[in-house]
């Protein structure tokens, strides 16, 4: 494996949305300024949080502020693409902070690769995930199991740097999606691995599964993604 395709995997555990956002945006700034070349994936689980993307609207949040406060759900406006989505316990969120020259500097290809990561991870347990052309993410039938929303900014060289990423519903409380119009799509549903398989999932196993799938998709020679176990404490 060439050096430019090495990727470090940083497990943040459960962390507030704002703290994880600060970690990934700091790393993105390092890449944009040429202070660092490290390709990094941050894996995290958030407490209940609704985020509104750049093409979103607060009209797609169906619950009032008092109800959200009583439920302990935070609301954040963020600079990723996409509309409204939900993060919460039982959901693995991956924030790949990458410079994209090793992958053709192609944002469309990058999004398809993220979808492929999830499709391969789901296939390991017998779930067939699909793409829907007009809606980024991964679907099972008419239900979304994984949301994708990314932000890309250019280095002075023209190379893209990515942040934000994907959110896979593993054991997520799907009732919380009733608080929003997920991704602004009113005529489709949301699902989870737990619902699809009919049983609660060993959550930590799904991080390992996603990591292996990320490796298979992004590192063509199949070498292991570098795991930086001590990076989490440093990143905090």
XYZ file of C-alpha atoms in Angstrom:
236
model
C 0.000 0.000 0.000
C 1.381 3.377 -0.940
C 1.683 5.989 1.782
C -0.883 8.269 0.177
C -3.563 5.601 0.576
C -2.977 4.909 4.269
C -5.901 5.848 6.503
C -6.009 6.116 10.271
C -9.207 5.128 12.080
C -10.002 7.100 15.256
C -12.697 5.764 17.590
C -14.268 8.625 19.546
C -16.889 6.544 21.355
C -20.016 8.423 22.425
C -19.445 12.150 22.121
C -21.562 15.302 21.925
C -22.123 16.497 18.392
C -20.383 19.850 18.906
C -17.241 18.242 20.282
C -16.972 15.759 17.426
C -17.665 18.528 14.896
C -14.828 20.580 16.351
C -12.447 17.622 16.095
C -13.205 16.893 12.456
C -13.218 20.528 11.352
C -9.845 21.111 13.034
C -8.425 18.181 11.113
C -10.001 19.420 7.883
C -8.393 22.829 8.420
C -4.998 21.175 8.915
C -5.383 19.458 5.569
C -6.629 22.600 3.843
C -3.691 24.620 5.148
C -1.155 21.927 4.259
C -0.210 21.392 7.908
C -1.076 17.689 7.818
C -1.504 14.988 5.186
C -3.140 12.340 7.389
C -6.209 10.645 5.944
C -8.487 10.117 8.935
C -11.844 8.510 9.663
C -13.513 9.450 12.944
C -16.097 6.938 14.207
C -18.567 8.225 16.803
C -21.966 7.740 18.423
C -23.920 10.871 19.320
C -26.570 11.662 21.914
C -29.914 12.677 20.350
C -29.201 15.497 17.878
C -31.064 16.888 14.871
C -28.901 18.568 12.238
C -30.018 20.823 9.408
C -27.773 20.869 6.347
C -27.096 23.656 3.866
C -30.009 22.703 1.612
C -32.318 22.021 4.547
C -35.071 23.943 6.248
C -36.184 24.138 9.861
C -39.712 23.533 8.543
C -38.698 19.877 8.299
C -38.367 19.712 12.091
C -41.877 18.706 13.116
C -41.518 18.916 16.901
C -41.544 22.195 18.807
C -38.623 23.486 20.840
C -40.204 22.602 24.190
C -40.843 19.001 23.175
C -37.311 18.625 21.859
C -35.903 20.136 25.046
C -37.992 17.798 27.190
C -36.721 14.845 25.160
C -33.110 16.011 25.446
C -32.729 16.470 21.681
C -30.294 19.145 20.502
C -30.707 20.989 17.189
C -27.741 22.191 15.148
C -27.396 23.983 11.815
C -24.365 22.596 9.962
C -22.433 23.143 6.746
C -22.767 19.680 5.197
C -24.876 18.999 2.141
C -28.374 17.653 2.494
C -31.446 18.467 4.520
C -32.518 17.447 8.023
C -31.326 14.277 9.705
C -31.175 12.705 13.151
C -28.233 11.334 15.101
C -28.602 9.338 18.273
C -27.617 6.336 20.361
C -27.334 3.112 18.413
C -26.192 4.879 15.246
C -22.636 4.713 13.930
C -21.493 7.985 12.393
C -18.343 8.090 10.270
C -16.591 11.376 9.538
C -13.918 10.729 6.904
C -11.591 13.750 6.731
C -9.739 13.030 3.520
C -7.914 14.785 0.720
C -9.236 13.181 -2.427
C -6.356 13.092 -4.909
C -5.782 9.372 -4.230
C -9.400 8.766 -5.299
C -9.527 10.887 -8.428
C -10.467 14.148 -6.673
C -14.058 13.280 -7.631
C -16.830 14.157 -5.160
C -19.478 12.097 -6.950
C -17.225 9.060 -6.912
C -16.426 9.672 -3.250
C -20.128 9.657 -2.275
C -20.650 6.421 -4.215
C -17.685 4.917 -2.376
C -19.242 5.829 0.974
C -22.455 4.159 -0.137
C -20.447 1.107 -1.180
C -18.877 0.888 2.291
C -22.320 0.541 3.852
C -23.658 -1.761 1.130
C -20.752 -4.157 1.744
C -21.136 -3.993 5.524
C -24.839 -4.794 5.260
C -24.151 -7.651 2.856
C -22.094 -9.335 5.578
C -25.330 -10.000 7.499
C -27.494 -10.769 4.491
C -29.064 -7.326 3.973
C -29.206 -5.988 0.413
C -28.631 -2.240 0.420
C -29.428 -0.221 -2.670
C -28.760 3.214 -4.132
C -31.509 5.578 -5.236
C -30.198 7.862 -7.958
C -31.783 11.089 -6.757
C -31.209 10.488 -3.032
C -27.677 9.919 -1.639
C -27.533 7.242 1.022
C -28.293 3.541 1.302
C -31.812 2.143 1.099
C -33.553 -1.157 1.787
C -36.720 -1.066 -0.241
C -38.254 2.367 0.318
C -36.588 2.840 3.701
C -33.286 4.601 4.299
C -30.871 2.763 6.560
C -27.912 5.120 6.086
C -27.841 8.867 5.491
C -24.935 10.557 3.720
C -24.111 14.250 3.787
C -20.671 15.638 3.051
C -18.849 18.936 2.738
C -15.922 19.426 0.399
C -13.605 22.414 0.271
C -10.651 22.999 -2.039
C -7.013 23.350 -1.240
C -5.156 26.027 -3.182
C -3.994 23.146 -5.416
C -7.618 22.439 -6.356
C -7.686 19.175 -4.422
C -10.850 18.550 -2.427
C -10.834 17.985 1.341
C -13.898 16.238 2.749
C -15.596 16.198 6.112
C -18.968 15.180 7.605
C -19.934 11.753 6.219
C -22.405 8.945 6.870
C -24.758 7.748 9.606
C -25.807 4.077 9.743
C -28.835 3.155 11.833
C -27.864 0.038 13.761
C -29.960 -0.014 16.961
C -31.264 3.531 16.564
C -34.592 4.543 18.120
C -36.545 4.993 14.900
C -39.381 6.782 16.691
C -37.086 9.801 16.938
C -37.216 10.156 13.146
C -40.874 11.102 13.603
C -39.571 14.415 14.951
C -38.411 15.380 11.446
C -39.004 14.868 7.743
C -35.865 12.743 7.276
C -33.655 14.269 4.581
C -36.716 16.262 3.512
C -38.216 13.146 1.884
C -41.825 12.766 3.003
C -42.842 9.716 0.967
C -40.145 7.298 2.129
C -39.316 5.741 5.472
C -36.367 5.014 7.725
C -35.148 1.673 9.014
C -32.315 0.144 11.034
C -30.264 -3.028 11.049
C -32.056 -4.038 14.243
C -35.453 -3.766 12.555
C -34.303 -5.519 9.399
C -32.822 -8.480 11.278
C -35.418 -8.543 14.049
C -32.959 -8.350 16.922
C -30.704 -5.879 18.707
C -27.220 -5.764 17.265
C -23.834 -5.990 19.029
C -23.017 -2.339 18.463
C -19.222 -2.514 18.640
C -19.177 -5.240 15.998
C -20.684 -2.792 13.549
C -17.801 -0.377 13.938
C -15.436 -3.224 13.078
C -17.640 -4.193 10.141
C -17.695 -0.634 8.795
C -13.943 -0.323 9.219
C -13.329 -3.506 7.269
C -15.689 -2.370 4.521
C -14.048 1.052 4.379
C -10.714 -0.680 3.977
C -12.034 -2.848 1.168
C -13.490 0.095 -0.748
C -10.860 2.799 -0.214
C -7.655 0.779 -0.020
C -7.521 -1.235 -3.188
C -4.857 -3.684 -2.132
C -6.859 -4.793 0.916
C -4.269 -3.746 3.505
C -5.641 -2.984 6.941
C -6.729 0.508 7.783
C -4.316 1.833 10.378
C -6.022 1.926 13.779
C -4.934 4.819 16.007
C -6.243 3.677 19.378
C -4.554 6.510 21.232
C -5.702 9.180 18.809
C -9.123 9.520 20.441
C -7.758 10.919 23.676
C -5.444 13.234 21.792
C -8.243 14.422 19.529
C -10.490 15.280 22.441
